[in-house]
Coordinates of N, CA, C and O in Angstrom, one line a residue:
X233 N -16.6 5.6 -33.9 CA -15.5 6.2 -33.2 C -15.8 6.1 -31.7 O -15.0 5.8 -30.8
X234 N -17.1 6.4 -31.6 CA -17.3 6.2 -29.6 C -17.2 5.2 -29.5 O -16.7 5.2 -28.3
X235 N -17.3 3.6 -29.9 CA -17.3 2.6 -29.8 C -16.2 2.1 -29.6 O -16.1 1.1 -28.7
X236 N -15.2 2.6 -30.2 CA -13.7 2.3 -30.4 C -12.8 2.9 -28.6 O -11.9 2.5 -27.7
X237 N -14.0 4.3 -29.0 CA -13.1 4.9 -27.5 C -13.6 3.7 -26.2 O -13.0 2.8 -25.6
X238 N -14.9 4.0 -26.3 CA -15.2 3.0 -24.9 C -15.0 1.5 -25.1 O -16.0 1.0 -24.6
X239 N -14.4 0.9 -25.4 CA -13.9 -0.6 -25.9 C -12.3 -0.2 -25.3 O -11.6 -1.0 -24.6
X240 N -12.0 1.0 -25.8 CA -10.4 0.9 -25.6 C -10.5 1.6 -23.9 O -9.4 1.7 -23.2
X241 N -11.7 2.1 -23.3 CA -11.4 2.9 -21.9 C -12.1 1.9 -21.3 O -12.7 2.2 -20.2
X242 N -12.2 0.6 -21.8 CA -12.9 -0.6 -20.8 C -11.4 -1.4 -21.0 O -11.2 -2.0 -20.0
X243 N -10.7 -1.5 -21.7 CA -9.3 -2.6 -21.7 C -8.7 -1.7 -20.8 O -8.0 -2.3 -19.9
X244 N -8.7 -0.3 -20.7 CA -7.5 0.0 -20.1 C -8.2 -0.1 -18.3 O -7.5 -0.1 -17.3
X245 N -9.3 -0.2 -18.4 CA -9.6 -0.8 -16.8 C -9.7 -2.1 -16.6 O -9.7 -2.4 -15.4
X246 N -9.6 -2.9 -17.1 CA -9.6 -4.1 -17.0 C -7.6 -4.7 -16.7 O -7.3 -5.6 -16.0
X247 N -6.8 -3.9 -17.3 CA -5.2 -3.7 -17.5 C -5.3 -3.1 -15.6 O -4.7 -3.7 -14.7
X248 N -6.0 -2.0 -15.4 CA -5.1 -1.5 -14.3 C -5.8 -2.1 -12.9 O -5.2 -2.1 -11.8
X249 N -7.1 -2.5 -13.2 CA -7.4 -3.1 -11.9 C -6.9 -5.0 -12.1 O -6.9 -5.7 -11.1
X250 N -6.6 -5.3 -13.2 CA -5.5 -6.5 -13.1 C -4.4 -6.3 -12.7 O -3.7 -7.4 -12.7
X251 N -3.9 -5.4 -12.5 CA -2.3 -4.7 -11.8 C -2.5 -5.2 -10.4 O -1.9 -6.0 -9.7
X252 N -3.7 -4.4 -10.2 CA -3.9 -3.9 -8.7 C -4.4 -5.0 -7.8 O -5.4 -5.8 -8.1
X253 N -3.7 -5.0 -6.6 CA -3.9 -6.5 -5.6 C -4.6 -5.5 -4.4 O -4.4 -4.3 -4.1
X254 N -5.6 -6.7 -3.7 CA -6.3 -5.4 -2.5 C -5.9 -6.6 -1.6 O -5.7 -7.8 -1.9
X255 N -5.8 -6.1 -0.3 CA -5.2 -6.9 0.8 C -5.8 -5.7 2.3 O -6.6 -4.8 2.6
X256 N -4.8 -6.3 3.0 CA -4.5 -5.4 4.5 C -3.6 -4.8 4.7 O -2.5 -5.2 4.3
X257 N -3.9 -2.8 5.7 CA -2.6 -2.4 5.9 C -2.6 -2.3 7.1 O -3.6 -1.8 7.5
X258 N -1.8 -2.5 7.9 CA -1.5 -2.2 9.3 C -0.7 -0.7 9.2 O -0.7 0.0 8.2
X259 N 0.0 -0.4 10.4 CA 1.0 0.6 10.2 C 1.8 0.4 11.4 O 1.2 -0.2 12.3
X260 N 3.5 1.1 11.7 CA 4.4 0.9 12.5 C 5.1 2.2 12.6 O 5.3 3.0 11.6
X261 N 5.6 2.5 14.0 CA 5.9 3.8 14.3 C 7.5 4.0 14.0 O 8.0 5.1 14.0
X262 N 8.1 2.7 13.8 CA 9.7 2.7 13.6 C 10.2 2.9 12.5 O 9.3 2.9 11.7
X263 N 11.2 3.2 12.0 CA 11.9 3.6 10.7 C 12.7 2.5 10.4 O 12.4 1.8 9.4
X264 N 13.9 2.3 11.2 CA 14.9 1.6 10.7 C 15.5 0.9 12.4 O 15.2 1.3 13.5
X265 N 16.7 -0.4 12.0 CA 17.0 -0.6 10.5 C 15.8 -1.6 10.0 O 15.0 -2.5 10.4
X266 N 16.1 -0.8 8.7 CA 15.1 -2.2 7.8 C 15.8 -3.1 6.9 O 17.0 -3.0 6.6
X267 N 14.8 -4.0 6.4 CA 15.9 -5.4 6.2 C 16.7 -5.2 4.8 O 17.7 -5.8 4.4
X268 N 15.9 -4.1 4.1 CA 16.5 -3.7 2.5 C 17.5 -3.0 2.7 O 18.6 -3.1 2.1
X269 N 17.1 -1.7 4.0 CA 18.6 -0.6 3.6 C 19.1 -0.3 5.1 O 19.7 0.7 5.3
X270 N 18.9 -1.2 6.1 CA 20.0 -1.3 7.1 C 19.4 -0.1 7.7 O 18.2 -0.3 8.1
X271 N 20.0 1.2 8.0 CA 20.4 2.0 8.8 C 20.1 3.4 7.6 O 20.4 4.6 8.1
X272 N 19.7 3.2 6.5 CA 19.4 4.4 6.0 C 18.3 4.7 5.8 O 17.5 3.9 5.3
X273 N 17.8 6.0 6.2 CA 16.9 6.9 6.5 C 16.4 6.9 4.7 O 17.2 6.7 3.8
X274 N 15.1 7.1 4.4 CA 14.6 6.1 3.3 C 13.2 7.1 3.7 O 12.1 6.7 3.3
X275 N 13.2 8.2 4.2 CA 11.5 8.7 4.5 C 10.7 8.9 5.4 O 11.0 8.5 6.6
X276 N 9.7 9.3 5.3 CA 8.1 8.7 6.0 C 7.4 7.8 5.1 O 6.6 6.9 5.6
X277 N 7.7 7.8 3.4 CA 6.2 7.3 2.8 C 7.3 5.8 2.3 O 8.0 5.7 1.3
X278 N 7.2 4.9 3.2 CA 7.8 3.2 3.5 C 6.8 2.3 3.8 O 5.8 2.8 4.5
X279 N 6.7 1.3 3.5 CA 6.1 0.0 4.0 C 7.0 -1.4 4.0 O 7.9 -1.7 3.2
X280 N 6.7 -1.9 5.1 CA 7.3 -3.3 5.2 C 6.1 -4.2 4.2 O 5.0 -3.7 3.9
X281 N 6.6 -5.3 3.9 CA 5.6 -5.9 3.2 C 5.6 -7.4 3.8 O 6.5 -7.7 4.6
X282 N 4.4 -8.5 3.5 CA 4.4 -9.9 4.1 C 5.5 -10.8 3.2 O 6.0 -10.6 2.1
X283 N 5.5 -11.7 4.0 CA 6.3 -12.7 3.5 C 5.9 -12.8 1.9 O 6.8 -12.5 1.1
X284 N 5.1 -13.0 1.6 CA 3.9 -13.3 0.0 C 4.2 -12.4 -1.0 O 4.0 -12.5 -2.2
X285 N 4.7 -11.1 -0.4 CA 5.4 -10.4 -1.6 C 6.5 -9.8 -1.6 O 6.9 -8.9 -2.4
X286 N 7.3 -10.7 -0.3 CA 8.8 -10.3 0.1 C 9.5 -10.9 -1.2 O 10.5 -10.3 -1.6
X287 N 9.2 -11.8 -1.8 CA 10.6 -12.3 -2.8 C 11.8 -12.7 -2.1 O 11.6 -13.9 -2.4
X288 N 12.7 -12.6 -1.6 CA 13.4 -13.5 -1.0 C 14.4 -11.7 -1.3 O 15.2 -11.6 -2.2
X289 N 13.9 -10.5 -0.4 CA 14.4 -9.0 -1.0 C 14.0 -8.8 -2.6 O 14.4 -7.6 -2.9
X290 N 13.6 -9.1 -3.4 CA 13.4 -9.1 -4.7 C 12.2 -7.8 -4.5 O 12.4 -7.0 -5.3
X291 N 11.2 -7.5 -3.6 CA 10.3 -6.4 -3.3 C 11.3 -4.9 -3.2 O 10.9 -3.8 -3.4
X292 N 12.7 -5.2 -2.7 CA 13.0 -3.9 -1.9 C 13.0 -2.8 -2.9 O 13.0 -3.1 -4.1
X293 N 12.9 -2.0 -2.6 CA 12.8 -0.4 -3.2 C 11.5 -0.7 -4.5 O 11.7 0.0 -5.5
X294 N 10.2 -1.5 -4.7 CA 9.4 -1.4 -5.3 C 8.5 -0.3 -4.8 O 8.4 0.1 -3.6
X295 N 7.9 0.1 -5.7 CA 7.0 1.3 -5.4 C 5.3 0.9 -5.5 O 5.0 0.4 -6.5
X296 N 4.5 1.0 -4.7 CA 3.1 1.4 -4.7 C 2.2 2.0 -4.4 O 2.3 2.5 -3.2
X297 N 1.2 2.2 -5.1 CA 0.2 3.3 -4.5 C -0.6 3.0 -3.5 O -1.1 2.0 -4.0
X298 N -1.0 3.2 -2.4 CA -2.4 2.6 -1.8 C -3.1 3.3 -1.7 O -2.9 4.6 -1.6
X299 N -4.3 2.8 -1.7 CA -5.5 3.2 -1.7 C -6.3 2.6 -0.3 O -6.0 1.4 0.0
X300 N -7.2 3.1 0.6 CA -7.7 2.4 1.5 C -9.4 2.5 0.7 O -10.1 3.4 0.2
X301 N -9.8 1.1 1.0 CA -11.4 1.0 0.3 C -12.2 0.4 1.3 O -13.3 -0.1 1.0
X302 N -11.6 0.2 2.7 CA -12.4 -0.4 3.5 C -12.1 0.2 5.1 O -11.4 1.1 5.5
X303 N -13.1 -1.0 5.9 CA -12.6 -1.2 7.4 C -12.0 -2.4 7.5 O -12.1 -3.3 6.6
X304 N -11.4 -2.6 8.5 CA -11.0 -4.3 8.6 C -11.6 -4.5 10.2 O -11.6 -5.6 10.8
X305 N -11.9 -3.6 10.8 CA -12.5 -3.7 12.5 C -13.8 -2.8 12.2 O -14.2 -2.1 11.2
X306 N -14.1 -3.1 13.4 CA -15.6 -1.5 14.0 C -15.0 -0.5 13.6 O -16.0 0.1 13.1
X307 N -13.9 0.4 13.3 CA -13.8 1.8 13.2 C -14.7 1.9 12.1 O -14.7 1.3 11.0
X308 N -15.6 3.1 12.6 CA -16.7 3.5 11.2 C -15.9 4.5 10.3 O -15.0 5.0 11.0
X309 N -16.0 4.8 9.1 CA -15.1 5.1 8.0 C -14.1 5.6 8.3 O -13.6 6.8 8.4
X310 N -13.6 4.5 8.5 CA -11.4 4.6 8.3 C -11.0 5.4 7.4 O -10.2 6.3 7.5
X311 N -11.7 5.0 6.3 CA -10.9 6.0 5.1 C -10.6 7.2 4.5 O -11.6 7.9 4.4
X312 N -9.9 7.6 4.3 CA -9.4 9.4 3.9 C -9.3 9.2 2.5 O -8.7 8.3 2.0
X313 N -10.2 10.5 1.7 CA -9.5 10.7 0.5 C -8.1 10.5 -0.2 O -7.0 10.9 0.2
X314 N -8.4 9.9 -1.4 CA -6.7 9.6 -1.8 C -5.7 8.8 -1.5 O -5.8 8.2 -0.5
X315 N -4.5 8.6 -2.2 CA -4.0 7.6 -1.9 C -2.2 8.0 -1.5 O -1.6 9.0 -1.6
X316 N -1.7 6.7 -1.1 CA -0.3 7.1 -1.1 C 0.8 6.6 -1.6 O 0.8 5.4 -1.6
X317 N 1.7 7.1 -1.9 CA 2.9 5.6 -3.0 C 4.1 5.8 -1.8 O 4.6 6.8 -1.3
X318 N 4.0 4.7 -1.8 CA 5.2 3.9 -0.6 C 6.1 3.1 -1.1 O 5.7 2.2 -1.8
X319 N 7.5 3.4 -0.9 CA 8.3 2.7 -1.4 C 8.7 1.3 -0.1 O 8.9 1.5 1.1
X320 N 8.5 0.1 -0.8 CA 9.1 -1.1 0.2 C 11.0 -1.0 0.7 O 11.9 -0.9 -0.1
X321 N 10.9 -1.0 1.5 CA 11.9 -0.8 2.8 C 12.2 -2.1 3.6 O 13.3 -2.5 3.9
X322 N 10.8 -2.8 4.0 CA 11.6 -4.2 5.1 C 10.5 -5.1 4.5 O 9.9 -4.9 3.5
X323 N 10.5 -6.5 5.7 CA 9.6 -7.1 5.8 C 9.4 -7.5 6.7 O 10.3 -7.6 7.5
X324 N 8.0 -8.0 7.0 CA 7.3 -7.7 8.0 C 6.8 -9.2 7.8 O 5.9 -9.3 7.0
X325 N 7.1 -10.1 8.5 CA 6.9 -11.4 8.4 C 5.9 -12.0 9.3 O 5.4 -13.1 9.3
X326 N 5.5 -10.7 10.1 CA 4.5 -11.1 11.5 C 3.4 -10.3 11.7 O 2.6 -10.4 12.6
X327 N 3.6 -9.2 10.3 CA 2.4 -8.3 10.7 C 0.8 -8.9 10.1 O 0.6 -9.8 9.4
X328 N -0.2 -7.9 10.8 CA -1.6 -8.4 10.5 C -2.2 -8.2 9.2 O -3.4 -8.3 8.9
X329 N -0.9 -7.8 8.5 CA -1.3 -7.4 6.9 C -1.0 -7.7 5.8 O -0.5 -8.7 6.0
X330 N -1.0 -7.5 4.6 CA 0.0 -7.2 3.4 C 1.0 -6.2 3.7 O 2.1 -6.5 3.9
X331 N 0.7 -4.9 3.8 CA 1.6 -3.9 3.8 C 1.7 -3.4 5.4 O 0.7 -3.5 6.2
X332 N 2.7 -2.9 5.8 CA 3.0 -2.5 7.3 C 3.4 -1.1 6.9 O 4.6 -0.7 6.9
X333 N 2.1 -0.2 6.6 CA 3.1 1.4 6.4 C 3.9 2.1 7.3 O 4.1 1.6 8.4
X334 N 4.2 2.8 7.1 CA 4.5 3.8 8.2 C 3.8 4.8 8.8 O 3.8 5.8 8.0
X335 N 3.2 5.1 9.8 CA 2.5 5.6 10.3 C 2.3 7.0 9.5 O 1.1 7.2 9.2
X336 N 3.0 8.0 9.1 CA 2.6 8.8 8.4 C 2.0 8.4 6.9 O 1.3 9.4 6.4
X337 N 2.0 7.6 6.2 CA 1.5 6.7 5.0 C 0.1 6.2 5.4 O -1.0 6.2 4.9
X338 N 0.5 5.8 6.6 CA -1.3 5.0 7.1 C -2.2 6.3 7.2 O -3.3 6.3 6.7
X339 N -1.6 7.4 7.9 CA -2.7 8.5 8.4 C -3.0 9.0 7.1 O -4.2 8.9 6.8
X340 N -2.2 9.4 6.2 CA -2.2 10.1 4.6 C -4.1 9.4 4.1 O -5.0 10.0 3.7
X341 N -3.9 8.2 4.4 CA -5.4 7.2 3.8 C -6.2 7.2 4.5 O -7.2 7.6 4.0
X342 N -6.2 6.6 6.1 CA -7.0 6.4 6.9 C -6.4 7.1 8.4 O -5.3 7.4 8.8
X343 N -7.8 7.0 9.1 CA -7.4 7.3 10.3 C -6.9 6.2 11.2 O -7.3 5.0 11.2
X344 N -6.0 6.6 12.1 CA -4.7 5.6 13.3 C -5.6 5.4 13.7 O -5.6 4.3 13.2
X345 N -7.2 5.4 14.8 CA -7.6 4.7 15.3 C -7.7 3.5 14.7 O -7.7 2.4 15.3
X346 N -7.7 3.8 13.2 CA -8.7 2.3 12.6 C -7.9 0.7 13.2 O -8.1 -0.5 13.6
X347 N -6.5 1.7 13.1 CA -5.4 0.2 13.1 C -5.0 -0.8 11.9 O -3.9 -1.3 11.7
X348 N -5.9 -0.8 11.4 CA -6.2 -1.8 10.4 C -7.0 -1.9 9.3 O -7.9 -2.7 9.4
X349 N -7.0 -1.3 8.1 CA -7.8 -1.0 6.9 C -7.8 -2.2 5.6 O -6.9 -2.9 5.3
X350 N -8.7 -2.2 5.3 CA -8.6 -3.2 3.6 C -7.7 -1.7 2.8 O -7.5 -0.5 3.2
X351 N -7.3 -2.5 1.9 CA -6.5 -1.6 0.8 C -6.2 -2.1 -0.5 O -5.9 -3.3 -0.7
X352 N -6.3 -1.1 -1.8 CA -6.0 -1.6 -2.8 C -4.2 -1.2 -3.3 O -3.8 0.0 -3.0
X353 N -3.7 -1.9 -3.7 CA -2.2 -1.2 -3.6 C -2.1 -1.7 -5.3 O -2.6 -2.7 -6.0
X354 N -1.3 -0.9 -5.6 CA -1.2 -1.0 -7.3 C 0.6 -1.0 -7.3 O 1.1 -0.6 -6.3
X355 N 1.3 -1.4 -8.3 CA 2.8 -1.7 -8.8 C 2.9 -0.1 -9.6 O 2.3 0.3 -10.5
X356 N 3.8 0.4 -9.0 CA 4.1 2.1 -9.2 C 5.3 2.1 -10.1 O 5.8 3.2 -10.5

């Protein structure tokens, strides 16, 4: 029976960190408009996303968790306990990242000096 359990609590990590894509987040102080909903007010917890996982809008209103698990510069531990689920809102075709949160989303994970964190973001 223990065998069974930890065989079946090793698939189910193997399932959720195969979900999960790790990349870069930047963050942006602006709201709108964004390229999914124009002119509607949509939050603080938003991210624009890169070209790579824009879909041609096929991303808009998807949901993810982030997680931050790194630095991406000198700031010495960027990272904040815990994670945040951000719903995609625009895209961000020029940013230094995967995800362009929103500055209250970025602070939630890491600290705004960092600028720039690694991150694991999972499909919500």
């Amino acid at each position: 029976m223990k065998a069974v359990l930890f065989v079946s609590l090793v698939i189910s990590l193997i399932v959720y960190v195969a979900n999960a894509d790790t990349g870069f987040a930047v963050y942006h102080t602006h709201r709108t408009p964004s390229a999914c909903y124009g002119s509607q007010d949509n939050g603080p917890w938003i991210t624009g996303v890169s070209n790579a996982h824009w879909n041609n809008r096929g991303a808009c209103g998807r949901y993810f968790k982030v997680t931050c698990i790194g630095g991406a510069n000198l700031a010495p531990h960027p990272c904040k306990r815990g994670s945040v689920t951000v719903k995609v809102t625009d895209l961000c075709s020029s940013c230094a990242g995967d995800l362009n949160l929103s500055q209250e989303a970025f602070n939630a994970i890491a600290d705004l000096r960092a600028g720039k964190v690694r991150v694991r973001y999972d499909p919500v």
